């Protein structure tokens, strides 16, 4: 996810302070990975330097002065371009799991145990996500569905690989 573009998109609804941007980001997108304040302010500094935001006002407070940021026309254009650009699908062509299976075979370890352990971990993760989905709002349900679909695909790969372990062993140990 592009944090800069996300913060710019949040600014389209109106100017905000860094604290307000962090809170809005965390509410909408940061369920699992909330932003750190330093990340917000370093991103806003970069966006300011690149002309995508401007400081609309500086307000004195109990601590340091608070800057209220507003998106510029260039920022709006940048968000529009980012939204219109499709994301490249993740090909997962060289996964850590595949590497572990092949190394297990090369070192005469039990690759089936690795696949079984991983399967159990995926199923545990799916149970957690399913519980979260049941109690979440629509946004959380959609995020959980996305993760669940990926885990289901991984499980299919685990099953397929387990069924082909003998052939894979032959192929990698020649």
mmCIF file with all atom_site columns, N, CA and C in Angstrom, residues 1-10 21 25 29 33-36 39-44 46-47 79 82:
data_model
loop_
_atom_site.group_PDB
_atom_site.id
_atom_site.type_symbol
_atom_site.label_atom_id
_atom_site.label_alt_id
_atom_site.label_comp_id
_atom_site.label_asym_id
_atom_site.label_entity_id
_atom_site.label_seq_id
_atom_site.pdbx_PDB_ins_code
_atom_site.Cartn_x
_atom_site.Cartn_y
_atom_site.Cartn_z
_atom_site.occupancy
_atom_site.B_iso_or_equiv
_atom_site.pdbx_formal_charge
_atom_site.auth_seq_id
_atom_site.auth_comp_id
_atom_site.auth_asym_id
_atom_site.auth_atom_id
_atom_site.pdbx_PDB_model_num
ATOM 1  N N  . UNK A 1 1  ? 0.847  -1.176 0.000  1.00 0.00 ? 1  UNK A N  1
ATOM 2  C CA . UNK A 1 1  ? 0.000  0.000  0.000  1.00 0.00 ? 1  UNK A CA 1
ATOM 3  C C  . UNK A 1 1  ? 0.886  1.231  0.000  1.00 0.00 ? 1  UNK A C  1
ATOM 4  N N  . UNK A 1 2  ? 0.498  2.206  -0.759 1.00 0.00 ? 2  UNK A N  1
ATOM 5  C CA . UNK A 1 2  ? 1.208  3.476  -0.780 1.00 0.00 ? 2  UNK A CA 1
ATOM 6  C C  . UNK A 1 2  ? 0.648  4.374  0.317  1.00 0.00 ? 2  UNK A C  1
ATOM 7  N N  . UNK A 1 3  ? 1.433  4.555  1.344  1.00 0.00 ? 3  UNK A N  1
ATOM 8  C CA . UNK A 1 3  ? 0.983  5.396  2.462  1.00 0.00 ? 3  UNK A CA 1
ATOM 9  C C  . UNK A 1 3  ? 0.798  6.832  2.005  1.00 0.00 ? 3  UNK A C  1
ATOM 10 N N  . UNK A 1 4  ? 1.715  7.323  1.178  1.00 0.00 ? 4  UNK A N  1
ATOM 11 C CA . UNK A 1 4  ? 1.601  8.688  0.685  1.00 0.00 ? 4  UNK A CA 1
ATOM 12 C C  . UNK A 1 4  ? 0.307  8.924  -0.070 1.00 0.00 ? 4  UNK A C  1
ATOM 13 N N  . UNK A 1 5  ? -0.010 8.012  -0.979 1.00 0.00 ? 5  UNK A N  1
ATOM 14 C CA . UNK A 1 5  ? -1.252 8.167  -1.744 1.00 0.00 ? 5  UNK A CA 1
ATOM 15 C C  . UNK A 1 5  ? -2.480 8.039  -0.849 1.00 0.00 ? 5  UNK A C  1
ATOM 16 N N  . UNK A 1 6  ? -2.399 7.164  0.121  1.00 0.00 ? 6  UNK A N  1
ATOM 17 C CA . UNK A 1 6  ? -3.531 7.004  1.039  1.00 0.00 ? 6  UNK A CA 1
ATOM 18 C C  . UNK A 1 6  ? -3.749 8.282  1.844  1.00 0.00 ? 6  UNK A C  1
ATOM 19 N N  . UNK A 1 7  ? -2.676 8.875  2.344  1.00 0.00 ? 7  UNK A N  1
ATOM 20 C CA . UNK A 1 7  ? -2.809 10.130 3.098  1.00 0.00 ? 7  UNK A CA 1
ATOM 21 C C  . UNK A 1 7  ? -3.314 11.247 2.196  1.00 0.00 ? 7  UNK A C  1
ATOM 22 N N  . UNK A 1 8  ? -2.837 11.286 0.951  1.00 0.00 ? 8  UNK A N  1
ATOM 23 C CA . UNK A 1 8  ? -3.347 12.289 0.014  1.00 0.00 ? 8  UNK A CA 1
ATOM 24 C C  . UNK A 1 8  ? -4.850 12.107 -0.204 1.00 0.00 ? 8  UNK A C  1
ATOM 25 N N  . UNK A 1 9  ? -5.263 10.861 -0.400 1.00 0.00 ? 9  UNK A N  1
ATOM 26 C CA . UNK A 1 9  ? -6.685 10.589 -0.589 1.00 0.00 ? 9  UNK A CA 1
ATOM 27 C C  . UNK A 1 9  ? -7.516 11.024 0.606  1.00 0.00 ? 9  UNK A C  1
ATOM 28 N N  . UNK A 1 10 ? -6.983 10.811 1.804  1.00 0.00 ? 10 UNK A N  1
ATOM 29 C CA . UNK A 1 10 ? -7.695 11.248 3.012  1.00 0.00 ? 10 UNK A CA 1
ATOM 30 C C  . UNK A 1 10 ? -7.789 12.763 3.081  1.00 0.00 ? 10 UNK A C  1
ATOM 31 N N  . UNK A 1 21 ? -4.748 12.741 10.458 1.00 0.00 ? 21 UNK A N  1
ATOM 32 C CA . UNK A 1 21 ? -4.475 11.828 9.350  1.00 0.00 ? 21 UNK A CA 1
ATOM 33 C C  . UNK A 1 21 ? -4.148 10.434 9.863  1.00 0.00 ? 21 UNK A C  1
ATOM 34 N N  . UNK A 1 25 ? -6.331 7.161  9.059  1.00 0.00 ? 25 UNK A N  1
ATOM 35 C CA . UNK A 1 25 ? -5.670 6.022  8.415  1.00 0.00 ? 25 UNK A CA 1
ATOM 36 C C  . UNK A 1 25 ? -5.883 4.763  9.246  1.00 0.00 ? 25 UNK A C  1
ATOM 37 N N  . UNK A 1 29 ? -7.704 1.821  7.507  1.00 0.00 ? 29 UNK A N  1
ATOM 38 C CA . UNK A 1 29 ? -6.763 0.900  6.861  1.00 0.00 ? 29 UNK A CA 1
ATOM 39 C C  . UNK A 1 29 ? -5.770 0.241  7.808  1.00 0.00 ? 29 UNK A C  1
ATOM 40 N N  . UNK A 1 33 ? -1.955 -2.981 10.981 1.00 0.00 ? 33 UNK A N  1
ATOM 41 C CA . UNK A 1 33 ? -0.677 -2.278 11.002 1.00 0.00 ? 33 UNK A CA 1
ATOM 42 C C  . UNK A 1 33 ? -0.919 -0.778 11.097 1.00 0.00 ? 33 UNK A C  1
ATOM 43 N N  . UNK A 1 34 ? -1.151 -0.282 12.297 1.00 0.00 ? 34 UNK A N  1
ATOM 44 C CA . UNK A 1 34 ? -1.343 1.166  12.422 1.00 0.00 ? 34 UNK A CA 1
ATOM 45 C C  . UNK A 1 34 ? -0.056 1.918  12.077 1.00 0.00 ? 34 UNK A C  1
ATOM 46 N N  . UNK A 1 35 ? -0.227 3.125  11.606 1.00 0.00 ? 35 UNK A N  1
ATOM 47 C CA . UNK A 1 35 ? 0.923  3.966  11.275 1.00 0.00 ? 35 UNK A CA 1
ATOM 48 C C  . UNK A 1 35 ? 1.589  4.495  12.539 1.00 0.00 ? 35 UNK A C  1
ATOM 49 N N  . UNK A 1 36 ? 2.881  4.670  12.460 1.00 0.00 ? 36 UNK A N  1
ATOM 50 C CA . UNK A 1 36 ? 3.607  5.349  13.527 1.00 0.00 ? 36 UNK A CA 1
ATOM 51 C C  . UNK A 1 36 ? 3.566  6.843  13.216 1.00 0.00 ? 36 UNK A C  1
ATOM 52 N N  . UNK A 1 39 ? 6.144  8.046  10.829 1.00 0.00 ? 39 UNK A N  1
ATOM 53 C CA . UNK A 1 39 ? 5.876  7.693  9.438  1.00 0.00 ? 39 UNK A CA 1
ATOM 54 C C  . UNK A 1 39 ? 4.929  8.714  8.803  1.00 0.00 ? 39 UNK A C  1
ATOM 55 N N  . UNK A 1 40 ? 3.953  9.165  9.571  1.00 0.00 ? 40 UNK A N  1
ATOM 56 C CA . UNK A 1 40 ? 3.015  10.168 9.054  1.00 0.00 ? 40 UNK A CA 1
ATOM 57 C C  . UNK A 1 40 ? 3.769  11.449 8.737  1.00 0.00 ? 40 UNK A C  1
ATOM 58 N N  . UNK A 1 41 ? 4.574  11.911 9.685  1.00 0.00 ? 41 UNK A N  1
ATOM 59 C CA . UNK A 1 41 ? 5.230  13.206 9.511  1.00 0.00 ? 41 UNK A CA 1
ATOM 60 C C  . UNK A 1 41 ? 6.336  13.150 8.464  1.00 0.00 ? 41 UNK A C  1
ATOM 61 N N  . UNK A 1 42 ? 7.044  12.043 8.347  1.00 0.00 ? 42 UNK A N  1
ATOM 62 C CA . UNK A 1 42 ? 8.062  11.957 7.302  1.00 0.00 ? 42 UNK A CA 1
ATOM 63 C C  . UNK A 1 42 ? 7.395  11.890 5.925  1.00 0.00 ? 42 UNK A C  1
ATOM 64 N N  . UNK A 1 43 ? 6.262  11.195 5.844  1.00 0.00 ? 43 UNK A N  1
ATOM 65 C CA . UNK A 1 43 ? 5.534  11.130 4.574  1.00 0.00 ? 43 UNK A CA 1
ATOM 66 C C  . UNK A 1 43 ? 4.990  12.504 4.203  1.00 0.00 ? 43 UNK A C  1
ATOM 67 N N  . UNK A 1 44 ? 4.429  13.216 5.183  1.00 0.00 ? 44 UNK A N  1
ATOM 68 C CA . UNK A 1 44 ? 3.886  14.542 4.901  1.00 0.00 ? 44 UNK A CA 1
ATOM 69 C C  . UNK A 1 44 ? 5.001  15.503 4.475  1.00 0.00 ? 44 UNK A C  1
ATOM 70 N N  . UNK A 1 46 ? 7.712  14.681 2.829  1.00 0.00 ? 46 UNK A N  1
ATOM 71 C CA . UNK A 1 46 ? 8.037  14.331 1.438  1.00 0.00 ? 46 UNK A CA 1
ATOM 72 C C  . UNK A 1 46 ? 6.965  14.862 0.485  1.00 0.00 ? 46 UNK A C  1
ATOM 73 N N  . UNK A 1 47 ? 5.693  14.704 0.865  1.00 0.00 ? 47 UNK A N  1
ATOM 74 C CA . UNK A 1 47 ? 4.597  15.194 0.022  1.00 0.00 ? 47 UNK A CA 1
ATOM 75 C C  . UNK A 1 47 ? 4.655  16.712 -0.120 1.00 0.00 ? 47 UNK A C  1
ATOM 76 N N  . UNK A 1 79 ? -3.209 11.369 -6.969 1.00 0.00 ? 79 UNK A N  1
ATOM 77 C CA . UNK A 1 79 ? -4.109 10.347 -6.423 1.00 0.00 ? 79 UNK A CA 1
ATOM 78 C C  . UNK A 1 79 ? -4.948 9.736  -7.541 1.00 0.00 ? 79 UNK A C  1
ATOM 79 N N  . UNK A 1 82 ? -2.835 7.330  -9.461 1.00 0.00 ? 82 UNK A N  1
ATOM 80 C CA . UNK A 1 82 ? -2.555 6.140  -8.665 1.00 0.00 ? 82 UNK A CA 1
ATOM 81 C C  . UNK A 1 82 ? -3.775 5.220  -8.620 1.00 0.00 ? 82 UNK A C  1
#
